[in-house]
Structure formats: structure tokens, C-alpha cells
Amino acid sequence: IDHQWQPEVIKRNLATSLERLRTDHVDLLQFHGGDADSLQRSGLIDLLLRFKAEGMVRFIGVSTKIPNVEDLIALDVFDTFQMPFSCLAPEHNEWINLAAAKGAGIIIRGGVAQGGPEAEIQRPALNSVWSNASLEDVLADGMSKAELILRYTLTHPHCDSTIVGTCNADHLEENIAAAKAGPLPQDLYDDISSRVCRATAN
């Protein structure tokens, strides 16, 4: 279903959320998609800023990607940006860095690259980056491909949070263990970044 970029829809959705959550505010109200021009012309940017000023919303954010992200950052109104990123899909790295430099929090989606080469649902484009960058060569003993990918994402200096999907309880336990293992060593992170950069260069 297409998102409805209308003030009355947003007002109704916020009222419903406040009622269901039994609270007088939400911590983060986030647009899912949309471009800067449409959001401005429809009055939705002003609406969210009003919600924030009235205390109904603590922070406002947007889930976005290329090509809309540049203009949305330029608006200089969002507290958070949600963008896709992983070592197998690094295209948004410069935009993550730019948004963070402006003081925004960064929520990364796709931080485990949808499971990577070992995923139940295979994604050839992501698998191609893995193989072309020879990432198999940097796996430590006992480290799964998914662990390397997730820990790479968590090592990004501007990753404040990442959304990690899972198909089953085993995946969940593996992701928790990977997160607990902490960031990758900086030299390994840099090596992966260089390999992926060379593999994805046009």
C-alpha cells in the first residue's frame, strides 16, 4: 500500500499510537520514504515540528535511501536517519557520514545483509560482492559469514542502532552472540572496506 502523505492521516496515526501505547508522547516519529519536496509541499515537515514543539514527539526521523537522502539531509530538520548499509551494500556510507556530521542519529537497516551468503533466501547481488571482495579470506576460525557482516556494520563509527531481521530463534541467538562479540578490530574493518571498495568500483 502506498503511503498517504496527508496531514490528517499522520495526525490520526499518531493519535492511534498514543492511545495504544497509553502514553502522551512517542520517542521517535519517523517517515518511511518520501522526498523532501513532497513532504514540504504537503505540510508534513511543519506538522512533525509542531508535534515536537508540543511534546507529543521527542524526535523526528526519516527512513530513506538514494536518491532522496541528499535533499532530506539538506532540510536540516530530522533527528534520525534510517538508511540501508552493510559491507555487501555500502552505497549509503557517505550519506550516513554526512547525516551524522550534522548531528543526526543513524539507524541502519539491512545491517546483516539479509543473512548474507548463508541466508535462507539467496540474493545473488549481495553474494557477488562477497565473492568478488574475497571476504571468505578474512573470516576468523569459527566466525560465520553473518557474524562478520553484522559486526562490520556495528563497527561503523556512526552506527547508533541497526535493524536485524531473523527467520528463527537460532538466527536470533547467533545475532545476539555476534553483537556481544563487539566491534571488529580496526585493521580488519579497514581491510574489508578496501576489498569491498575495489570489488564494487565502477
Backbone as CSV, one residue per row, in Angstrom:
resi,resn,N_x,N_y,N_z,CA_x,CA_y,CA_z,C_x,C_y,C_z
1,ILE,0.853,-1.188,0.000,0.000,0.000,0.000,0.889,1.239,0.000
2,ASP,0.570,2.197,-0.864,1.330,3.437,-0.911,1.088,4.252,0.354
3,HIS,2.141,4.931,0.814,1.986,5.824,1.966,1.136,7.023,1.560
4,GLN,0.319,7.478,2.492,-0.540,8.631,2.235,0.082,9.854,2.904
5,TRP,0.636,10.734,2.082,1.336,11.902,2.603,0.338,13.044,2.838
6,GLN,-0.533,12.833,3.833,-1.564,13.816,4.141,-1.562,14.099,5.645
7,PRO,-1.634,15.379,6.042,-1.602,15.727,7.471,-2.638,14.989,8.311
8,GLU,-3.864,14.846,7.808,-4.906,14.191,8.598,-4.581,12.728,8.858
9,VAL,-3.945,12.082,7.897,-3.551,10.680,8.077,-2.491,10.575,9.163
10,ILE,-1.500,11.473,9.126,-0.431,11.455,10.124,-0.989,11.755,11.518
11,LYS,-1.872,12.726,11.616,-2.494,13.058,12.907,-3.259,11.862,13.461
12,ARG,-4.021,11.218,12.600,-4.804,10.058,13.041,-3.896,8.911,13.477
13,ASN,-2.831,8.682,12.717,-1.911,7.600,13.073,-1.220,7.864,14.404
14,LEU,-0.821,9.123,14.639,-0.172,9.445,15.915,-1.161,9.278,17.070
15,ALA,-2.388,9.752,16.894,-3.398,9.619,17.940,-3.647,8.149,18.273
16,THR,-3.689,7.311,17.236,-3.889,5.876,17.449,-2.724,5.271,18.221
17,SER,-1.504,5.664,17.863,-0.317,5.143,18.552,-0.303,5.558,20.020
18,LEU,-0.621,6.809,20.294,-0.634,7.284,21.679,-1.675,6.530,22.500
19,GLU,-2.809,6.265,21.882,-3.868,5.533,22.590,-3.445,4.099,22.872
20,ARG,-2.896,3.452,21.875,-2.496,2.054,22.037,-1.355,1.897,23.027
21,LEU,-0.437,2.856,23.005,0.721,2.794,23.900,0.413,3.342,25.292
22,ARG,-0.765,3.965,25.433,-1.190,4.539,26.708,-0.158,5.533,27.233
23,THR,0.190,6.465,26.363,1.184,7.477,26.718,0.775,8.805,26.091
24,ASP,1.463,9.860,26.481,1.159,11.170,25.897,2.208,11.614,24.896
25,HIS,3.202,10.725,24.615,4.217,11.065,23.618,4.860,9.798,23.072
26,VAL,5.471,9.912,21.901,6.306,8.841,21.372,7.730,9.368,21.274
27,ASP,8.680,8.467,21.434,10.082,8.903,21.401,10.525,9.294,20.001
28,LEU,10.088,8.533,18.997,10.520,8.801,17.622,9.357,8.601,16.670
29,LEU,9.059,9.622,15.893,8.076,9.527,14.809,8.851,9.651,13.510
30,GLN,8.728,8.623,12.672,9.596,8.529,11.502,8.784,8.359,10.222
31,PHE,9.112,9.165,9.225,8.562,8.946,7.890,9.226,7.722,7.281
32,HIS,8.444,6.919,6.587,9.013,5.797,5.841,8.946,6.148,4.363
33,GLY,10.031,6.697,3.862,10.076,7.110,2.473,9.663,8.566,2.314
34,GLY,9.398,8.923,1.068,9.041,10.304,0.768,10.256,11.111,0.352
35,ASP,10.002,12.134,-0.443,11.077,13.026,-0.850,10.868,14.387,-0.211
36,ALA,11.921,15.177,-0.143,11.881,16.456,0.578,10.802,17.376,0.036
37,ASP,10.695,17.477,-1.282,9.734,18.397,-1.883,8.296,18.015,-1.535
38,SER,7.968,16.719,-1.648,6.605,16.265,-1.357,6.257,16.468,0.112
39,LEU,7.189,16.152,0.992,6.928,16.291,2.425,6.743,17.755,2.819
40,GLN,7.500,18.642,2.181,7.349,20.069,2.465,6.043,20.611,1.914
41,ARG,5.749,20.300,0.640,4.553,20.841,-0.002,3.269,20.381,0.683
42,SER,3.301,19.174,1.246,2.113,18.653,1.913,1.978,19.160,3.345
43,GLY,2.979,19.908,3.818,2.930,20.460,5.167,3.329,19.491,6.261
44,LEU,3.859,18.336,5.875,4.152,17.317,6.873,5.399,17.626,7.699
45,ILE,6.362,18.301,7.115,7.536,18.686,7.902,7.112,19.637,9.019
46,ASP,6.328,20.639,8.671,5.843,21.589,9.682,4.989,20.885,10.727
47,LEU,4.205,19.899,10.288,3.353,19.169,11.224,4.180,18.419,12.255
48,LEU,5.215,17.718,11.805,6.049,16.972,12.746,6.808,17.905,13.679
49,LEU,7.253,19.038,13.166,7.935,20.006,14.025,6.974,20.550,15.075
50,ARG,5.708,20.694,14.719,4.715,21.143,15.692,4.474,20.075,16.761
51,PHE,4.356,18.819,16.322,4.225,17.717,17.276,5.382,17.737,18.276
52,LYS,6.568,17.983,17.749,7.773,18.002,18.589,7.716,19.170,19.565
53,ALA,7.335,20.351,19.089,7.253,21.528,19.952,6.206,21.348,21.044
54,GLU,5.146,20.608,20.750,4.074,20.383,21.714,4.370,19.230,22.659
55,GLY,5.489,18.536,22.444,5.876,17.452,23.338,5.232,16.117,23.038
56,MET,4.499,16.020,21.942,3.872,14.745,21.583,4.872,13.782,20.952
57,VAL,5.958,14.339,20.436,7.021,13.564,19.807,8.352,14.121,20.296
58,ARG,9.255,13.245,20.735,10.562,13.720,21.203,11.512,13.968,20.042
59,PHE,11.501,13.051,19.079,12.411,13.165,17.937,11.665,12.807,16.660
60,ILE,12.104,13.405,15.549,11.518,13.072,14.253,12.616,12.524,13.343
61,GLY,12.226,11.540,12.542,13.211,10.896,11.675,12.620,10.522,10.342
62,VAL,13.461,9.949,9.504,13.027,9.520,8.179,13.814,8.286,7.767
63,SER,13.101,7.343,7.184,13.721,6.170,6.579,13.849,6.460,5.093
64,THR,15.064,6.449,4.577,15.277,6.931,3.218,16.424,6.192,2.538
65,LYS,16.661,6.544,1.298,17.770,5.976,0.541,18.029,6.878,-0.661
66,ILE,19.090,6.566,-1.390,19.381,7.254,-2.643,18.186,7.044,-3.587
67,PRO,17.677,8.051,-4.296,18.245,9.385,-4.489,17.671,10.469,-3.567
68,ASN,16.753,10.107,-2.660,16.065,11.127,-1.863,16.854,11.616,-0.659
69,VAL,17.848,10.839,-0.240,18.514,11.144,1.021,19.214,12.501,1.014
70,GLU,19.817,12.889,-0.089,20.583,14.134,-0.122,19.707,15.338,0.221
71,ASP,18.551,15.459,-0.415,17.672,16.600,-0.163,17.064,16.549,1.236
72,LEU,16.831,15.360,1.750,16.270,15.233,3.095,17.284,15.671,4.153
73,ILE,18.551,15.321,3.956,19.594,15.794,4.871,19.685,17.304,4.819
74,ALA,19.572,17.861,3.616,19.704,19.313,3.436,18.604,20.095,4.150
75,LEU,17.461,19.466,4.422,16.390,20.157,5.148,16.818,20.530,6.568
76,ASP,17.745,19.743,7.125,18.296,20.023,8.455,17.213,20.064,9.538
77,VAL,16.263,19.129,9.458,15.197,19.071,10.464,15.107,17.721,11.156
78,PHE,15.690,16.677,10.576,15.497,15.335,11.120,16.544,14.995,12.181
79,ASP,16.058,14.381,13.253,16.943,13.954,14.343,17.601,12.615,14.032
80,THR,16.935,11.790,13.237,17.483,10.482,12.891,17.265,10.189,11.417
81,PHE,18.165,9.391,10.869,18.034,8.885,9.510,18.193,7.370,9.551
82,GLN,17.270,6.679,8.914,17.386,5.231,8.755,17.780,4.963,7.308
83,MET,18.915,4.279,7.127,19.416,4.002,5.778,19.954,2.577,5.696
84,PRO,19.915,1.995,4.494,20.498,0.663,4.325,22.021,0.727,4.290
85,PHE,22.653,-0.295,4.881,24.118,-0.344,4.845,24.594,-1.694,5.345
86,SER,25.610,-2.211,4.706,26.377,-3.357,5.196,27.641,-3.413,4.346
87,CYS,28.538,-4.326,4.670,29.744,-4.432,3.854,29.413,-4.950,2.452
88,LEU,28.238,-5.565,2.293,27.841,-6.046,0.972,26.981,-5.037,0.228
89,ALA,26.593,-3.977,0.902,25.789,-2.917,0.276,26.196,-1.576,0.891
90,PRO,27.395,-1.077,0.521,27.961,0.104,1.180,27.587,1.437,0.542
91,GLU,26.632,1.438,-0.387,26.371,2.625,-1.209,26.012,3.875,-0.413
92,HIS,25.442,3.698,0.777,24.985,4.857,1.544,26.007,5.353,2.566
93,ASN,27.214,4.835,2.510,28.205,5.198,3.520,28.439,6.708,3.605
94,GLU,28.620,7.386,2.463,28.903,8.817,2.512,27.719,9.601,3.053
95,TRP,26.497,9.133,2.793,25.316,9.834,3.294,25.132,9.605,4.784
96,ILE,25.490,8.414,5.253,25.487,8.151,6.693,26.466,9.091,7.379
97,ASN,27.653,9.215,6.825,28.663,10.093,7.414,28.210,11.549,7.411
98,LEU,27.581,11.987,6.323,27.135,13.369,6.229,26.021,13.661,7.229
99,ALA,25.036,12.758,7.320,23.935,12.961,8.265,24.460,12.981,9.700
100,ALA,25.396,12.091,10.001,25.966,12.046,11.345,26.753,13.315,11.644
101,ALA,27.462,13.836,10.647,28.233,15.062,10.843,27.328,16.240,11.173
102,LYS,26.068,16.171,10.743,25.105,17.219,11.038,24.414,16.997,12.383
103,GLY,24.815,15.926,13.073,24.284,15.674,14.409,23.137,14.697,14.484
104,ALA,22.781,14.071,13.387,21.657,13.134,13.381,22.090,11.761,13.886
105,GLY,21.162,11.067,14.529,21.377,9.676,14.890,21.174,8.802,13.672
106,ILE,21.904,7.684,13.607,21.848,6.814,12.436,21.303,5.441,12.823
107,ILE,20.217,5.068,12.160,19.631,3.734,12.303,19.905,3.007,10.990
108,ILE,20.651,1.928,11.064,20.993,1.176,9.857,20.033,0.005,9.696
109,ARG,19.478,-0.117,8.497,18.678,-1.302,8.190,19.479,-2.164,7.216
110,GLY,19.176,-3.448,7.220,19.942,-4.357,6.360,21.347,-4.579,6.872
111,GLY,21.553,-4.406,8.172,22.897,-4.472,8.738,23.524,-5.846,8.726
112,VAL,22.736,-6.874,8.500,23.304,-8.212,8.363,23.138,-8.698,6.924
113,ALA,22.884,-7.743,6.019,22.792,-8.026,4.573,21.798,-9.146,4.283
114,GLN,20.678,-9.106,5.012,19.604,-10.088,4.822,20.116,-11.523,4.937
115,GLY,21.096,-11.696,5.823,21.630,-13.028,6.074,22.903,-13.343,5.325
116,GLY,23.230,-12.533,4.307,24.468,-12.753,3.571,24.443,-14.038,2.748
117,PRO,25.613,-14.533,2.375,25.685,-15.712,1.507,25.069,-16.974,2.098
118,GLU,24.886,-17.020,3.423,24.314,-18.205,4.059,22.820,-18.062,4.322
119,ALA,22.205,-17.013,3.769,20.787,-16.747,4.027,19.900,-17.833,3.418
120,GLU,18.739,-18.013,4.045,17.781,-18.973,3.518,17.256,-18.519,2.154
121,ILE,17.065,-17.209,2.001,16.665,-16.647,0.714,17.900,-16.012,0.091
122,GLN,18.371,-16.581,-0.982,19.614,-16.123,-1.587,19.404,-14.854,-2.423
123,ARG,20.371,-13.942,-2.313,20.341,-12.693,-3.074,21.646,-12.588,-3.859
124,PRO,21.605,-12.926,-5.138,22.818,-13.011,-5.960,23.663,-11.745,-5.959
125,ALA,23.040,-10.567,-5.947,23.828,-9.327,-5.993,24.704,-9.194,-4.757
126,LEU,24.162,-9.529,-3.595,24.952,-9.455,-2.361,26.020,-10.543,-2.340
127,ASN,25.649,-11.739,-2.784,26.625,-12.831,-2.826,27.790,-12.496,-3.755
128,SER,27.496,-11.772,-4.825,28.542,-11.401,-5.772,29.573,-10.476,-5.122
129,VAL,29.113,-9.528,-4.304,30.047,-8.641,-3.605,30.925,-9.461,-2.662
130,TRP,30.307,-10.405,-1.941,31.070,-11.250,-1.020,32.197,-11.977,-1.763
131,SER,31.847,-12.602,-2.874,32.851,-13.398,-3.586,33.874,-12.517,-4.296
132,ASN,33.428,-11.426,-4.915,34.361,-10.547,-5.636,35.333,-9.842,-4.701
133,ALA,34.917,-9.610,-3.464,35.798,-8.978,-2.478,36.632,-10.003,-1.719
134,SER,36.440,-11.281,-2.028,37.187,-12.375,-1.369,37.093,-12.284,0.151
135,LEU,35.878,-12.035,0.645,35.705,-11.883,2.095,35.858,-13.200,2.845
136,GLU,35.742,-14.302,2.114,35.990,-15.609,2.738,37.396,-15.653,3.328
137,ASP,38.324,-14.940,2.715,39.728,-14.981,3.145,39.969,-14.306,4.487
138,VAL,39.035,-13.451,4.922,39.264,-12.719,6.175,38.459,-13.286,7.338
139,LEU,37.715,-14.363,7.093,36.940,-14.980,8.173,37.872,-15.622,9.194
140,ALA,37.682,-15.266,10.442,38.453,-15.913,11.505,37.874,-17.304,11.768
141,ASP,38.684,-18.163,12.379,38.215,-19.512,12.703,36.965,-19.439,13.568
142,GLY,35.949,-20.167,13.153,34.728,-20.229,13.941,33.758,-19.083,13.707
143,MET,34.137,-18.097,12.878,33.260,-16.958,12.618,32.402,-17.251,11.394
144,SER,31.101,-17.087,11.544,30.210,-17.281,10.402,30.225,-16.040,9.515
145,LYS,29.744,-16.201,8.308,29.667,-15.063,7.390,28.721,-13.988,7.938
146,ALA,27.596,-14.427,8.492,26.627,-13.473,9.042,27.234,-12.688,10.198
147,GLU,28.041,-13.364,11.025,28.677,-12.658,12.145,29.633,-11.581,11.640
148,LEU,30.422,-11.907,10.637,31.355,-10.922,10.092,30.593,-9.707,9.554
149,ILE,29.508,-9.969,8.822,28.735,-8.873,8.232,28.120,-7.999,9.318
150,LEU,27.497,-8.615,10.315,26.842,-7.841,11.364,27.856,-7.061,12.184
151,ARG,28.956,-7.688,12.543,29.965,-6.980,13.344,30.613,-5.848,12.541
152,TYR,30.734,-6.018,11.238,31.227,-4.926,10.394,30.286,-3.728,10.498
153,THR,28.992,-3.990,10.384,28.013,-2.905,10.498,28.108,-2.228,11.854
154,LEU,28.182,-3.006,12.906,28.242,-2.449,14.260,29.544,-1.692,14.507
155,THR,30.562,-1.967,13.703,31.840,-1.267,13.850,31.808,0.106,13.182
156,HIS,30.857,0.326,12.278,30.781,1.626,11.611,30.709,2.727,12.664
157,PRO,31.549,3.749,12.572,31.617,4.768,13.631,30.328,5.540,13.844
158,HIS,29.407,5.494,12.878,28.165,6.251,13.032,26.933,5.360,13.144
159,CYS,27.136,4.079,13.394,26.001,3.180,13.597,25.517,3.320,15.036
160,ASP,24.399,4.009,15.222,23.822,4.145,16.561,22.901,2.983,16.895
161,SER,22.283,2.409,15.872,21.412,1.245,16.048,21.266,0.570,14.693
162,THR,21.005,-0.721,14.709,20.768,-1.410,13.443,19.580,-2.339,13.577
163,ILE,18.802,-2.429,12.525,17.640,-3.315,12.482,18.096,-4.622,11.849
164,VAL,17.974,-5.703,12.591,18.438,-7.006,12.117,17.254,-7.967,12.109
165,GLY,16.849,-8.388,10.926,15.762,-9.349,10.825,16.250,-10.755,11.129
166,THR,15.319,-11.641,11.365,15.682,-13.027,11.643,14.554,-13.951,11.219
167,CYS,14.912,-15.157,10.796,13.911,-16.131,10.355,13.528,-17.110,11.459
168,ASN,14.399,-17.265,12.451,14.123,-18.253,13.500,14.926,-17.942,14.758
169,ALA,14.670,-18.708,15.801,15.315,-18.468,17.092,16.825,-18.680,17.026
170,ASP,17.268,-19.613,16.193,18.715,-19.849,16.069,19.412,-18.617,15.500
171,HIS,18.806,-18.011,14.482,19.380,-16.786,13.915,19.450,-15.696,14.974
172,LEU,18.401,-15.576,15.765,18.371,-14.558,16.812,19.513,-14.758,17.794
173,GLU,19.713,-15.984,18.223,20.800,-16.275,19.165,22.157,-15.967,18.540
174,GLU,22.329,-16.293,17.258,23.591,-16.010,16.573,23.835,-14.508,16.473
175,ASN,22.776,-13.745,16.189,22.926,-12.295,16.073,23.262,-11.661,17.421
176,ILE,22.639,-12.161,18.474,22.942,-11.644,19.812,24.396,-11.939,20.172
177,ALA,24.835,-13.155,19.873,26.229,-13.528,20.164,27.201,-12.667,19.362
178,ALA,26.865,-12.389,18.113,27.729,-11.551,17.273,27.818,-10.145,17.842
179,ALA,26.690,-9.605,18.256,26.689,-8.253,18.830,27.497,-8.213,20.120
180,LYS,27.376,-9.250,20.933,28.125,-9.302,22.189,29.628,-9.419,21.946
181,ALA,30.009,-9.988,20.801,31.436,-10.129,20.485,32.086,-8.780,20.236
182,GLY,31.263,-7.774,19.955,31.773,-6.410,19.842,32.275,-6.060,18.455
183,PRO,32.790,-4.838,18.319,33.291,-4.367,17.019,34.436,-5.229,16.505
184,LEU,34.633,-5.188,15.197,35.783,-5.850,14.605,37.047,-5.050,14.908
185,PRO,38.207,-5.695,14.925,39.457,-4.939,15.022,39.533,-3.926,13.886
186,GLN,40.091,-2.762,14.145,40.094,-1.695,13.150,40.807,-2.105,11.866
187,ASP,41.887,-2.857,11.983,42.606,-3.251,10.772,41.772,-4.195,9.908
188,LEU,40.990,-5.055,10.539,40.121,-5.955,9.790,38.992,-5.164,9.130
189,TYR,38.426,-4.225,9.878,37.363,-3.368,9.327,37.872,-2.611,8.105
190,ASP,39.059,-2.054,8.220,39.637,-1.294,7.103,39.938,-2.202,5.909
191,ASP,40.408,-3.414,6.181,40.710,-4.366,5.110,39.436,-4.734,4.355
192,ILE,38.361,-5.012,5.091,37.089,-5.345,4.452,36.605,-4.176,3.613
193,SER,36.698,-2.977,4.169,36.252,-1.790,3.445,37.010,-1.633,2.143
194,SER,38.318,-1.827,2.176,39.137,-1.702,0.968,38.782,-2.764,-0.057
195,ARG,38.602,-3.985,0.395,38.259,-5.060,-0.516,36.913,-4.811,-1.208
196,VAL,35.941,-4.371,-0.421,34.619,-4.114,-0.972,34.650,-2.924,-1.924
197,CYS,35.428,-1.900,-1.581,35.556,-0.732,-2.449,36.106,-1.133,-3.813
198,ARG,37.122,-1.961,-3.816,37.700,-2.410,-5.084,36.711,-3.289,-5.856
199,ALA,35.970,-4.127,-5.126,35.056,-5.054,-5.774,33.845,-4.365,-6.364
200,THR,33.467,-3.218,-5.802,32.258,-2.528,-6.261,32.560,-1.294,-7.098
201,ALA,33.827,-1.036,-7.352,34.198,0.133,-8.162,33.659,-0.015,-9.574
202,ASN,33.078,1.059,-10.086,32.515,1.023,-11.445,33.594,1.355,-12.492
